[in-house]
mmCIF file of C-alpha atoms and ligand atoms in Angstrom:
data_model
loop_
_atom_site.group_PDB
_atom_site.id
_atom_site.type_symbol
_atom_site.label_atom_id
_atom_site.label_comp_id
_atom_site.label_asym_id
_atom_site.label_seq_id
_atom_site.Cartn_x
_atom_site.Cartn_y
_atom_site.Cartn_z
ATOM 1 C CA MET N 1 28.865 -9.911 1.209
ATOM 2 C CA THR N 2 27.714 -10.312 -2.820
ATOM 3 C CA THR N 3 23.940 -8.775 -3.278
ATOM 4 C CA GLN N 4 23.675 -12.933 -4.874
ATOM 5 C CA THR N 5 24.734 -13.879 -1.447
ATOM 6 C CA SER N 6 22.261 -11.736 0.142
ATOM 7 C CA ALA N 7 19.702 -12.888 -2.338
ATOM 8 C CA HIS N 8 20.030 -16.358 -1.655
ATOM 9 C CA THR N 9 19.831 -15.418 2.326
ATOM 10 C CA VAL N 10 16.429 -13.494 1.354
ATOM 11 C CA MET N 11 15.124 -16.503 -0.401
ATOM 12 C CA GLN N 12 15.853 -19.223 2.448
ATOM 13 C CA ARG N 13 14.549 -16.975 4.758
ATOM 14 C CA CYS N 14 11.121 -16.609 2.563
ATOM 15 C CA ASP N 15 11.252 -20.235 2.754
ATOM 16 C CA ILE N 16 11.503 -20.599 6.432
ATOM 17 C CA LEU N 17 8.979 -18.184 6.852
ATOM 18 C CA GLY N 18 6.458 -19.923 5.043
ATOM 19 C CA GLY N 19 6.508 -22.930 7.245
ATOM 20 C CA PHE N 20 4.843 -20.686 10.307
ATOM 21 C CA SER N 21 1.105 -21.497 9.269
ATOM 22 C CA GLU N 22 -2.175 -22.018 11.504
ATOM 23 C CA GLU N 23 -2.760 -24.741 8.787
ATOM 24 C CA PRO N 24 -0.501 -27.956 8.057
ATOM 25 C CA ASP N 25 -0.745 -28.691 4.840
ATOM 26 C CA CYS N 26 -1.144 -24.957 3.279
ATOM 27 C CA LEU N 27 0.637 -21.273 4.500
ATOM 28 C CA THR N 28 -1.884 -19.827 6.394
ATOM 29 C CA ARG N 29 -0.759 -17.106 8.990
ATOM 30 C CA PRO N 30 -3.670 -14.576 10.614
ATOM 31 C CA PHE N 31 -3.521 -11.799 12.476
ATOM 32 C CA ALA N 32 -2.082 -11.955 15.878
ATOM 33 C CA SER N 33 -1.807 -15.880 15.330
ATOM 34 C CA ARG N 34 0.643 -18.734 17.396
ATOM 35 C CA ALA N 35 2.095 -18.342 13.804
ATOM 36 C CA MET N 36 2.597 -14.828 13.620
ATOM 37 C CA ARG N 37 4.778 -14.780 16.709
ATOM 38 C CA GLN N 38 6.442 -17.663 15.337
ATOM 39 C CA ALA N 39 7.340 -15.210 12.255
ATOM 40 C CA ASN N 40 8.180 -12.063 14.236
ATOM 41 C CA GLU N 41 10.411 -13.771 16.638
ATOM 42 C CA ALA N 42 12.419 -15.391 13.285
ATOM 43 C CA VAL N 43 12.750 -11.719 12.279
ATOM 44 C CA ALA N 44 13.326 -10.300 15.182
ATOM 45 C CA GLY N 45 16.321 -12.797 15.529
ATOM 46 C CA TRP N 46 17.532 -11.399 11.977
ATOM 47 C CA MET N 47 17.467 -7.954 12.527
ATOM 48 C CA ARG N 48 19.153 -8.317 15.783
ATOM 49 C CA ALA N 49 22.028 -9.689 14.149
ATOM 50 C CA ALA N 50 22.118 -7.011 11.763
ATOM 51 C CA GLY N 51 22.691 -4.450 14.666
ATOM 52 C CA MET N 52 18.876 -3.218 14.715
ATOM 53 C CA THR N 53 17.306 -2.999 18.083
ATOM 54 C CA VAL N 54 13.785 -4.618 18.111
ATOM 55 C CA GLN N 55 10.329 -3.961 19.317
ATOM 56 C CA GLN N 56 6.809 -4.907 18.825
ATOM 57 C CA ASP N 57 3.892 -2.129 19.185
ATOM 58 C CA LYS N 58 0.454 -2.255 20.696
ATOM 59 C CA LEU N 59 -0.775 -3.948 17.915
ATOM 60 C CA GLY N 60 1.783 -6.617 17.315
ATOM 61 C CA ASN N 61 3.327 -4.732 14.101
ATOM 62 C CA LEU N 62 7.148 -5.927 14.470
ATOM 63 C CA ILE N 63 9.885 -2.660 14.130
ATOM 64 C CA GLY N 64 13.077 -3.382 13.313
ATOM 65 C CA ARG N 65 15.482 0.183 13.916
ATOM 66 C CA TYR N 66 19.009 0.678 12.199
ATOM 67 C CA GLU N 67 19.699 4.032 14.032
ATOM 68 C CA ALA N 68 22.006 6.704 12.304
ATOM 69 C CA HIS N 69 25.189 7.969 12.567
ATOM 70 C CA SER N 70 24.104 10.894 14.246
ATOM 71 C CA ILE N 71 21.036 11.382 16.602
ATOM 72 C CA GLY N 72 17.895 14.489 15.636
ATOM 73 C CA THR N 73 18.049 12.719 12.374
ATOM 74 C CA LYS N 74 14.535 11.880 10.125
ATOM 75 C CA THR N 75 14.214 8.174 9.651
ATOM 76 C CA LEU N 76 13.280 6.369 6.702
ATOM 77 C CA LEU N 77 10.290 3.567 6.660
ATOM 78 C CA LEU N 78 10.513 0.302 4.819
ATOM 79 C CA GLY N 79 9.221 -2.940 4.888
ATOM 80 C CA SER N 80 5.840 -4.788 4.429
ATOM 81 C CA HIS N 81 3.740 -7.405 5.725
ATOM 82 C CA LEU N 82 4.015 -10.447 7.564
ATOM 83 C CA ASP N 83 1.127 -11.668 7.499
ATOM 84 C CA THR N 84 -0.868 -14.250 4.695
ATOM 85 C CA VAL N 85 -4.147 -14.516 3.079
ATOM 86 C CA ARG N 86 -5.032 -18.600 3.494
ATOM 87 C CA ASN N 87 -3.314 -21.049 1.517
ATOM 88 C CA ALA N 88 -0.363 -18.066 0.393
ATOM 89 C CA GLY N 89 2.203 -17.682 -1.366
ATOM 90 C CA LYS N 90 5.571 -17.299 0.679
ATOM 91 C CA TYR N 91 6.450 -13.842 -0.742
ATOM 92 C CA ASP N 92 3.287 -11.421 -0.741
ATOM 93 C CA GLY N 93 4.797 -9.330 2.297
ATOM 94 C CA PRO N 94 7.496 -11.348 3.322
ATOM 95 C CA LEU N 95 9.758 -10.700 0.203
ATOM 96 C CA GLY N 96 9.695 -6.603 1.237
ATOM 97 C CA VAL N 97 10.644 -7.193 4.601
ATOM 98 C CA MET N 98 13.347 -9.416 3.648
ATOM 99 C CA VAL N 99 14.830 -7.604 0.821
ATOM 100 C CA ALA N 100 14.709 -4.391 3.199
ATOM 101 C CA LEU N 101 16.200 -6.268 6.330
ATOM 102 C CA ALA N 102 19.181 -7.556 3.572
ATOM 103 C CA CYS N 103 19.629 -4.126 2.807
ATOM 104 C CA ILE N 104 20.479 -3.273 6.822
ATOM 105 C CA GLU N 105 22.437 -6.255 6.637
ATOM 106 C CA ARG N 106 24.595 -5.179 4.173
ATOM 107 C CA LEU N 107 25.591 -1.758 6.293
ATOM 108 C CA HIS N 108 26.016 -3.684 8.927
ATOM 109 C CA ALA N 109 28.505 -5.817 7.914
ATOM 110 C CA CYS N 110 30.473 -2.569 6.705
ATOM 111 C CA GLN N 111 29.685 -1.096 9.477
ATOM 112 C CA GLN N 112 27.921 1.959 7.701
ATOM 113 C CA ARG N 113 25.492 4.047 9.262
ATOM 114 C CA LEU N 114 23.584 6.545 7.374
ATOM 115 C CA PRO N 115 22.596 10.180 7.572
ATOM 116 C CA PHE N 116 19.245 9.202 8.536
ATOM 117 C CA ALA N 117 17.663 5.908 10.640
ATOM 118 C CA ILE N 118 16.024 3.035 8.991
ATOM 119 C CA GLU N 119 13.115 1.422 10.397
ATOM 120 C CA VAL N 120 11.958 -2.199 8.639
ATOM 121 C CA LEU N 121 8.490 -2.676 9.505
ATOM 122 C CA GLY N 122 6.687 -5.774 9.415
ATOM 123 C CA PHE N 123 2.882 -5.371 9.642
ATOM 124 C CA ALA N 124 0.917 -7.507 11.290
ATOM 125 C CA ASP N 125 -2.578 -7.457 9.047
ATOM 126 C CA GLU N 126 -2.605 -6.556 5.926
ATOM 127 C CA GLU N 127 -4.628 -8.841 4.386
ATOM 128 C CA GLY N 128 -7.329 -9.016 6.678
ATOM 129 C CA LEU N 129 -7.775 -12.429 7.257
ATOM 130 C CA ARG N 130 -8.973 -13.070 11.013
ATOM 131 C CA TYR N 131 -11.401 -9.700 11.218
ATOM 132 C CA GLN N 132 -12.199 -8.758 7.546
ATOM 133 C CA ARG N 133 -10.514 -5.418 7.689
ATOM 134 C CA ALA N 134 -7.519 -4.835 5.882
ATOM 135 C CA TYR N 135 -4.128 -2.848 7.053
ATOM 136 C CA LEU N 136 -4.711 -3.223 10.756
ATOM 137 C CA GLY N 137 -1.214 -3.009 11.002
ATOM 138 C CA SER N 138 -0.489 0.244 8.968
ATOM 139 C CA LYS N 139 -3.301 2.147 10.419
ATOM 140 C CA ALA N 140 -2.012 1.569 13.823
ATOM 141 C CA VAL N 141 1.561 2.893 12.574
ATOM 142 C CA THR N 142 -0.109 6.073 10.582
ATOM 143 C CA GLY N 143 -2.972 6.458 13.556
ATOM 144 C CA THR N 144 -5.752 5.926 11.406
ATOM 145 C CA PHE N 145 -6.973 3.195 13.702
ATOM 146 C CA ASP N 146 -10.337 2.765 14.031
ATOM 147 C CA ARG N 147 -11.171 1.629 17.700
ATOM 148 C CA GLU N 148 -14.694 0.542 16.813
ATOM 149 C CA MET N 149 -12.969 -2.633 14.946
ATOM 150 C CA LEU N 150 -11.725 -3.852 18.473
ATOM 151 C CA GLY N 151 -14.822 -5.117 19.216
ATOM 152 C CA LEU N 152 -15.317 -7.695 16.083
ATOM 153 C CA ILE N 153 -14.935 -11.382 16.418
ATOM 154 C CA ASP N 154 -13.368 -14.240 14.134
ATOM 155 C CA ALA N 155 -14.590 -16.934 13.391
ATOM 156 C CA LYS N 156 -14.085 -18.452 17.109
ATOM 157 C CA GLY N 157 -15.779 -15.609 18.364
ATOM 158 C CA ILE N 158 -12.752 -13.985 19.675
ATOM 159 C CA THR N 159 -12.528 -10.417 19.497
ATOM 160 C CA MET N 160 -9.713 -8.163 18.018
ATOM 161 C CA ALA N 161 -8.855 -6.386 21.393
ATOM 162 C CA GLU N 162 -8.410 -10.024 22.893
ATOM 163 C CA ALA N 163 -6.451 -11.330 19.984
ATOM 164 C CA ILE N 164 -4.238 -8.200 20.583
ATOM 165 C CA ARG N 165 -4.273 -9.162 24.095
ATOM 166 C CA ALA N 166 -2.927 -12.470 23.986
ATOM 167 C CA PHE N 167 -0.691 -11.241 21.314
ATOM 168 C CA GLY N 168 1.514 -8.929 23.984
ATOM 169 C CA GLY N 169 -0.038 -6.281 22.571
ATOM 170 C CA ASP N 170 -2.229 -3.607 24.438
ATOM 171 C CA PRO N 171 -5.364 -2.553 22.482
ATOM 172 C CA ASP N 172 -6.068 -0.009 24.958
ATOM 173 C CA SER N 173 -3.003 2.406 24.005
ATOM 174 C CA LEU N 174 -3.163 1.274 20.957
ATOM 175 C CA PRO N 175 -0.418 3.978 18.997
ATOM 176 C CA SER N 176 -1.597 7.518 17.840
ATOM 177 C CA ALA N 177 0.679 8.215 15.262
ATOM 178 C CA ARG N 178 3.971 7.271 16.646
ATOM 179 C CA TRP N 179 5.389 9.672 14.219
ATOM 180 C CA GLN N 180 4.927 13.692 12.917
ATOM 181 C CA PRO N 181 4.939 13.586 8.848
ATOM 182 C CA ASP N 182 8.468 16.127 9.276
ATOM 183 C CA GLU N 183 10.285 13.181 11.223
ATOM 184 C CA LEU N 184 10.383 11.207 8.008
ATOM 185 C CA LEU N 185 12.036 10.446 4.973
ATOM 186 C CA GLY N 186 8.927 8.909 3.153
ATOM 187 C CA TYR N 187 7.963 4.868 2.604
ATOM 188 C CA CYS N 188 9.162 2.738 0.460
ATOM 189 C CA GLU N 189 7.763 -0.734 -0.226
ATOM 190 C CA VAL N 190 8.801 -3.891 -2.425
ATOM 191 C CA HIS N 191 6.668 -6.268 -2.890
ATOM 192 C CA ILE N 192 6.087 -9.053 -6.025
ATOM 193 C CA GLU N 193 3.967 -7.487 -8.781
ATOM 194 C CA GLN N 194 1.071 -9.965 -8.252
ATOM 195 C CA GLY N 195 0.546 -9.865 -12.039
ATOM 196 C CA PRO N 196 2.114 -10.696 -15.313
ATOM 197 C CA VAL N 197 3.077 -7.337 -16.775
ATOM 198 C CA LEU N 198 7.112 -7.306 -15.801
ATOM 199 C CA GLU N 199 7.583 -10.979 -16.998
ATOM 200 C CA ALA N 200 5.631 -10.203 -20.006
ATOM 201 C CA LEU N 201 8.350 -7.221 -20.709
ATOM 202 C CA ASP N 202 11.397 -9.687 -19.681
ATOM 203 C CA LEU N 203 11.248 -7.262 -16.662
ATOM 204 C CA ALA N 204 12.974 -7.908 -13.143
ATOM 205 C CA VAL N 205 11.190 -4.843 -11.383
ATOM 206 C CA GLY N 206 8.926 -2.098 -11.964
ATOM 207 C CA VAL N 207 8.139 1.486 -10.548
ATOM 208 C CA VAL N 208 4.906 1.921 -8.734
ATOM 209 C CA SER N 209 2.583 4.649 -10.208
ATOM 210 C CA ALA N 210 -0.524 4.396 -7.894
ATOM 211 C CA ILE N 211 -2.321 1.709 -5.620
ATOM 212 C CA ALA N 212 -5.719 1.011 -6.756
ATOM 213 C CA GLY N 213 -8.501 1.980 -4.921
ATOM 214 C CA GLN N 214 -10.894 -0.768 -3.074
ATOM 215 C CA ASN N 215 -14.498 -1.292 -1.367
ATOM 216 C CA ARG N 216 -14.702 -4.213 1.014
ATOM 217 C CA ILE N 217 -18.709 -5.258 1.040
ATOM 218 C CA SER N 218 -20.403 -7.875 2.890
ATOM 219 C CA VAL N 219 -23.721 -8.690 1.455
ATOM 220 C CA CYS N 220 -25.993 -10.758 3.784
ATOM 221 C CA PHE N 221 -29.928 -12.430 1.994
ATOM 222 C CA THR N 222 -31.737 -13.372 4.302
ATOM 223 C CA GLY N 223 -35.290 -15.926 2.591
ATOM 224 C CA GLU N 224 -36.252 -18.908 4.965
ATOM 225 C CA ALA N 225 -35.475 -22.409 5.607
ATOM 226 C CA GLY N 226 -37.676 -25.471 4.822
ATOM 227 C CA HIS N 227 -38.005 -29.333 3.927
ATOM 228 C CA THR N 228 -35.980 -29.806 0.742
ATOM 229 C CA GLY N 229 -38.276 -32.272 -0.224
ATOM 230 C CA THR N 230 -41.947 -30.585 0.710
ATOM 231 C CA VAL N 231 -42.008 -26.631 -0.022
ATOM 232 C CA PRO N 232 -42.733 -26.332 -3.542
ATOM 233 C CA MET N 233 -40.282 -24.460 -5.975
ATOM 234 C CA ALA N 234 -42.772 -21.727 -6.092
ATOM 235 C CA LEU N 235 -43.185 -20.813 -2.338
ATOM 236 C CA ARG N 236 -39.695 -20.918 -2.306
ATOM 237 C CA ARG N 237 -37.427 -17.858 -0.449
ATOM 238 C CA ASP N 238 -34.373 -19.331 -1.232
ATOM 239 C CA ALA N 239 -31.222 -16.796 0.364
ATOM 240 C CA LEU N 240 -28.941 -19.560 -2.433
ATOM 241 C CA CYS N 241 -30.567 -18.879 -5.324
ATOM 242 C CA ALA N 242 -30.733 -15.140 -4.503
ATOM 243 C CA ALA N 243 -27.029 -15.009 -3.373
ATOM 244 C CA ALA N 244 -26.344 -17.122 -6.719
ATOM 245 C CA GLU N 245 -27.736 -15.049 -9.231
ATOM 246 C CA PHE N 246 -26.182 -11.834 -7.619
ATOM 247 C CA VAL N 247 -22.571 -13.783 -7.754
ATOM 248 C CA LEU N 248 -23.298 -13.989 -11.795
ATOM 249 C CA SER N 249 -24.516 -10.389 -11.220
ATOM 250 C CA VAL N 250 -21.449 -9.027 -9.847
ATOM 251 C CA GLU N 251 -19.044 -11.239 -12.941
ATOM 252 C CA ALA N 252 -21.160 -9.969 -15.329
ATOM 253 C CA LEU N 253 -21.154 -5.996 -14.701
ATOM 254 C CA ALA N 254 -17.020 -6.446 -14.031
ATOM 255 C CA ARG N 255 -17.072 -7.981 -17.737
ATOM 256 C CA SER N 256 -18.749 -5.008 -18.485
ATOM 257 C CA VAL N 257 -17.198 -1.621 -17.167
ATOM 258 C CA PRO N 258 -12.883 -1.782 -18.542
ATOM 259 C CA GLY N 259 -10.609 -1.955 -15.619
ATOM 260 C CA LEU N 260 -13.124 -3.061 -13.395
ATOM 261 C CA VAL N 261 -12.287 -6.117 -11.294
ATOM 262 C CA ALA N 262 -14.958 -7.206 -8.548
ATOM 263 C CA THR N 263 -15.040 -10.522 -7.268
ATOM 264 C CA VAL N 264 -17.245 -12.574 -4.240
ATOM 265 C CA GLY N 265 -14.636 -15.140 -2.629
ATOM 266 C CA GLN N 266 -16.432 -15.762 0.647
ATOM 267 C CA MET N 267 -19.915 -17.326 1.183
ATOM 268 C CA ALA N 268 -21.787 -18.664 3.893
ATOM 269 C CA VAL N 269 -24.752 -20.475 3.354
ATOM 270 C CA GLN N 270 -26.897 -21.238 7.036
ATOM 271 C CA PRO N 271 -27.483 -23.586 7.950
ATOM 272 C CA GLY N 272 -26.170 -25.559 4.967
ATOM 273 C CA VAL N 273 -27.537 -28.686 5.072
ATOM 274 C CA SER N 274 -28.517 -30.623 2.257
ATOM 275 C CA ASN N 275 -32.284 -31.380 2.873
ATOM 276 C CA VAL N 276 -32.558 -27.993 3.932
ATOM 277 C CA ILE N 277 -33.617 -24.754 1.702
ATOM 278 C CA ALA N 278 -30.677 -22.064 2.318
ATOM 279 C CA ALA N 279 -32.335 -19.363 5.316
ATOM 280 C CA GLN N 280 -29.490 -17.109 4.752
ATOM 281 C CA VAL N 281 -26.221 -16.495 2.926
ATOM 282 C CA THR N 282 -23.430 -13.871 3.534
ATOM 283 C CA LEU N 283 -20.983 -12.964 1.058
ATOM 284 C CA SER N 284 -17.729 -11.392 0.492
ATOM 285 C CA LEU N 285 -17.701 -8.603 -2.192
ATOM 286 C CA ASP N 286 -14.660 -6.909 -3.301
ATOM 287 C CA VAL N 287 -14.591 -4.244 -5.851
ATOM 288 C CA ARG N 288 -11.633 -2.020 -7.244
ATOM 289 C CA HIS N 289 -10.984 -0.047 -9.747
ATOM 290 C CA ARG N 290 -8.031 2.678 -10.546
ATOM 291 C CA ASP N 291 -10.986 5.525 -10.815
ATOM 292 C CA ASP N 292 -12.548 5.793 -7.798
ATOM 293 C CA THR N 293 -15.629 7.268 -9.139
ATOM 294 C CA GLN N 294 -16.039 4.058 -11.351
ATOM 295 C CA ARG N 295 -15.464 2.412 -8.179
ATOM 296 C CA GLU N 296 -18.246 3.723 -6.296
ATOM 297 C CA GLN N 297 -20.751 3.846 -9.181
ATOM 298 C CA ALA N 298 -19.929 -0.157 -9.431
ATOM 299 C CA CYS N 299 -20.706 -0.667 -5.848
ATOM 300 C CA ARG N 300 -24.271 1.221 -6.173
ATOM 301 C CA GLN N 301 -25.018 -0.470 -9.468
ATOM 302 C CA LEU N 302 -24.424 -3.995 -7.501
ATOM 303 C CA GLU N 303 -26.260 -2.666 -4.410
ATOM 304 C CA GLY N 304 -29.523 -1.674 -6.921
ATOM 305 C CA ARG N 305 -28.583 -5.267 -8.154
ATOM 306 C CA ALA N 306 -28.908 -6.983 -4.762
ATOM 307 C CA HIS N 307 -32.009 -5.305 -3.441
ATOM 308 C CA ALA N 308 -33.832 -6.049 -6.753
ATOM 309 C CA ILE N 309 -32.997 -9.685 -6.615
ATOM 310 C CA GLY N 310 -34.513 -10.196 -2.869
ATOM 311 C CA LEU N 311 -37.677 -8.384 -4.085
ATOM 312 C CA THR N 312 -38.321 -10.711 -6.812
ATOM 313 C CA ARG N 313 -37.378 -13.505 -4.611
ATOM 314 C CA SER N 314 -39.087 -12.884 -1.725
ATOM 315 C CA VAL N 315 -35.546 -12.355 0.275
ATOM 316 C CA ALA N 316 -34.512 -9.796 2.530
ATOM 317 C CA LEU N 317 -30.965 -7.764 1.961
ATOM 318 C CA ASN N 318 -28.425 -6.447 4.145
ATOM 319 C CA TRP N 319 -25.742 -4.812 2.617
ATOM 320 C CA GLN N 320 -22.925 -3.627 4.908
ATOM 321 C CA ARG N 321 -19.690 -1.874 3.380
ATOM 322 C CA LEU N 322 -17.143 -3.037 5.595
ATOM 323 C CA GLN N 323 -14.336 -0.517 4.001
ATOM 324 C CA GLY N 324 -13.557 1.911 1.172
ATOM 325 C CA ARG N 325 -9.633 3.196 -0.041
ATOM 326 C CA ARG N 326 -9.016 5.577 -2.401
ATOM 327 C CA VAL N 327 -6.527 4.930 -5.292
ATOM 328 C CA VAL N 328 -3.516 5.954 -3.774
ATOM 329 C CA ALA N 329 -0.913 7.640 -6.505
ATOM 330 C CA CYS N 330 2.510 6.810 -5.374
ATOM 331 C CA ALA N 331 5.248 9.729 -4.255
ATOM 332 C CA PRO N 332 6.407 11.468 -7.186
ATOM 333 C CA GLN N 333 10.030 12.739 -5.994
ATOM 334 C CA LEU N 334 10.556 9.564 -3.817
ATOM 335 C CA SER N 335 9.442 7.677 -6.708
ATOM 336 C CA GLY N 336 11.443 9.540 -9.066
ATOM 337 C CA LEU N 337 14.494 8.298 -7.191
ATOM 338 C CA LEU N 338 13.459 4.536 -6.981
ATOM 339 C CA ALA N 339 13.485 4.800 -10.735
ATOM 340 C CA GLN N 340 16.791 6.634 -10.826
ATOM 341 C CA ALA N 341 18.519 4.007 -8.969
ATOM 342 C CA ILE N 342 16.738 1.254 -11.383
ATOM 343 C CA GLN N 343 18.482 3.178 -13.731
ATOM 344 C CA GLU N 344 21.945 3.897 -12.385
ATOM 345 C CA THR N 345 21.865 0.013 -12.024
ATOM 346 C CA ALA N 346 21.499 -0.697 -15.570
ATOM 347 C CA HIS N 347 17.902 -2.147 -15.582
ATOM 348 C CA PRO N 348 15.172 -0.766 -17.827
ATOM 349 C CA LEU N 349 13.017 1.000 -16.155
ATOM 350 C CA HIS N 350 8.866 0.193 -16.436
ATOM 351 C CA THR N 351 6.281 2.422 -14.291
ATOM 352 C CA LEU N 352 3.454 0.156 -13.822
ATOM 353 C CA PRO N 353 0.118 0.835 -11.392
ATOM 354 C CA SER N 354 -0.689 -1.810 -8.557
ATOM 355 C CA GLY N 355 -4.006 -3.417 -8.361
ATOM 356 C CA ALA N 356 -3.362 -5.389 -5.449
ATOM 357 C CA GLY N 357 -3.679 -3.620 -2.015
ATOM 358 C CA HIS N 358 -0.546 -2.286 0.265
ATOM 359 C CA ASP N 359 0.363 -0.829 2.886
ATOM 360 C CA ALA N 360 1.981 1.890 1.136
ATOM 361 C CA ALA N 361 -1.813 2.639 0.494
ATOM 362 C CA ILE N 362 -2.272 3.518 3.992
ATOM 363 C CA LEU N 363 0.875 4.991 5.057
ATOM 364 C CA ALA N 364 0.873 8.066 2.153
ATOM 365 C CA ASP N 365 -1.722 9.465 5.034
ATOM 366 C CA LEU N 366 1.762 10.033 6.759
ATOM 367 C CA THR N 367 4.225 10.463 4.431
ATOM 368 C CA GLU N 368 5.669 9.992 0.900
ATOM 369 C CA VAL N 369 5.261 6.841 -0.715
ATOM 370 C CA ALA N 370 6.826 4.550 -3.041
ATOM 371 C CA MET N 371 6.774 0.673 -4.455
ATOM 372 C CA LEU N 372 9.600 -0.956 -5.747
ATOM 373 C CA PHE N 373 7.880 -4.522 -7.789
ATOM 374 C CA VAL N 374 9.487 -7.459 -8.080
ATOM 375 C CA ARG N 375 8.690 -9.897 -11.378
ATOM 376 C CA CYS N 376 6.460 -13.097 -10.089
ATOM 377 C CA ARG N 377 6.675 -16.101 -11.952
ATOM 378 C CA GLY N 378 2.718 -16.271 -14.229
ATOM 379 C CA GLY N 379 1.720 -13.445 -12.316
ATOM 380 C CA ILE N 380 0.218 -15.708 -9.394
ATOM 381 C CA SER N 381 -0.050 -14.574 -6.080
ATOM 382 C CA HIS N 382 -2.408 -15.322 -2.604
ATOM 383 C CA HIS N 383 -1.804 -18.933 -4.297
ATOM 384 C CA PRO N 384 1.329 -21.827 -2.849
ATOM 385 C CA ALA N 385 2.592 -21.803 -7.026
ATOM 386 C CA GLU N 386 3.386 -17.746 -5.870
ATOM 387 C CA ALA N 387 6.918 -17.567 -6.861
ATOM 388 C CA VAL N 388 10.431 -14.872 -7.721
ATOM 389 C CA SER N 389 13.453 -15.808 -9.003
ATOM 390 C CA THR N 390 16.678 -15.056 -6.574
ATOM 391 C CA GLU N 391 18.221 -13.362 -9.555
ATOM 392 C CA ASP N 392 15.286 -10.614 -9.682
ATOM 393 C CA VAL N 393 15.462 -10.740 -6.020
ATOM 394 C CA GLU N 394 18.859 -9.763 -6.480
ATOM 395 C CA VAL N 395 17.932 -6.676 -8.604
ATOM 396 C CA ALA N 396 15.547 -5.970 -6.209
ATOM 397 C CA ILE N 397 18.543 -5.584 -3.443
ATOM 398 C CA THR N 398 21.136 -3.850 -5.591
ATOM 399 C CA VAL N 399 18.083 -1.406 -6.954
ATOM 400 C CA LEU N 400 16.648 -0.636 -2.890
ATOM 401 C CA GLU N 401 20.636 -0.301 -2.142
ATOM 402 C CA ARG N 402 20.899 2.693 -4.834
ATOM 403 C CA PHE N 403 17.485 3.950 -3.850
ATOM 404 C CA LEU N 404 19.436 4.237 0.019
ATOM 405 C CA HIS N 405 22.604 5.847 -1.835
ATOM 406 C CA LEU N 406 20.492 8.639 -4.073
ATOM 407 C CA LEU N 407 18.356 9.482 -0.629
ATOM 408 C CA CYS N 408 22.119 10.077 1.001
ATOM 409 C CA GLU N 409 22.498 12.573 -1.847
ATOM 410 C CA ARG N 410 19.280 14.380 -1.632
ATOM 411 C CA GLU N 411 20.245 14.431 2.227
ATOM 412 C CA GLY N 412 23.054 16.132 0.938
ATOM 413 C CA HIS N 413 25.369 13.343 3.038
ATOM 414 C CA PRO N 414 27.343 11.654 -0.544
HETATM 415 O O1 HGY D 1 -6.030 -7.476 -1.676
HETATM 416 C C1 HGY D 1 -5.256 -6.982 -1.948
HETATM 417 O O2 HGY D 1 -5.110 -6.585 -2.388
HETATM 418 C C2 HGY D 1 -3.954 -7.452 -1.027
HETATM 419 O O3 HGY D 1 -3.038 -8.505 -1.194
HETATM 420 N N1 HGY D 1 -3.888 -7.035 0.645
HETATM 421 MN MN1 MN D 2 0.697 -7.796 -0.176
HETATM 422 MN MN1 MN D 3 -2.186 -9.995 -0.390
#
């Protein structure tokens, strides 16, 4: 089995997974959906064929295990997420699971067992599309899942607990941390870069130094509905005008602070009728920076701005912080093995930070983490045009395979 053949298989499987969607004309695969069930079933089949035992945990994470040559050894965790954003690309998440699976497949093909077990994790929800909370899957694995989230409802009024049960999970016995830190060798995630750096440097892969911190906030402006034909402009308490002013304030602040990115991606307008003045607008706010102090300061500034806009327009404000995640540095030792694997497979080494969030940021609460980025065309992601080349996937497989070999050596088993 050549690495080229394995890379083609990875691409084919990402194509197949790209067909499992809740929407007919684009790729949207939310947590605990029918499409996720299809994806889990397909990946479980490939895992079993690669000599792995497979289980779906109480939240809906898919876990494939490839045993070591002897019992009682430590375990290395690999993988990424299988859920997507709306109108997604095919590689954000699934590529990492498929590359990890390809390495197991290649071990299985030559009946090779390592001195440690390997688990490939297909996380059930990293994007937070259905319940606006990211990292449900990895938080369940690390035992940091906040059970209060079980009461959250989705756009159809289904609670997270109901969704988990319908998916075959059991919210009442969500796994506490499945692992003790000393049972693990670490977690290594392969992921598309979702940025332009590797392409600009003409590099196939890179080692991630750190994962940017991010805050998710819900901002709600409440004004007063009224007839668009009869309420004088000066007497209006228009929630949508308040929201619009705030959105431009978000952009202006982000443009003025180096390294800050802040985005309003979602907006719900009530009653949302052309001849009624907007009574209430709820919008999402995503704030990120590589420095936690700067990120928190930006959130405070934007909250102050939102209050000022509300006061000026006699519109009420509800500011709700949904989630905050600090900057997570990848583990130097494990990342050093990844770097050595890149160099020993004759590829130039480049280390870069991640502006995107990843499950590795959560696994870092439990064990050492390392990430390998793969070049993606134009740096495009969270978009159907997301693309990687088979050649770069082959490099990723080669590097991950070398990483496993170096880990064997480090663990004293040449
Ligand atoms: O939002 C992110 O950075 C990731 O794609 N969930
Ligand atoms: Mn991702
Ligand atoms: Mn993503």
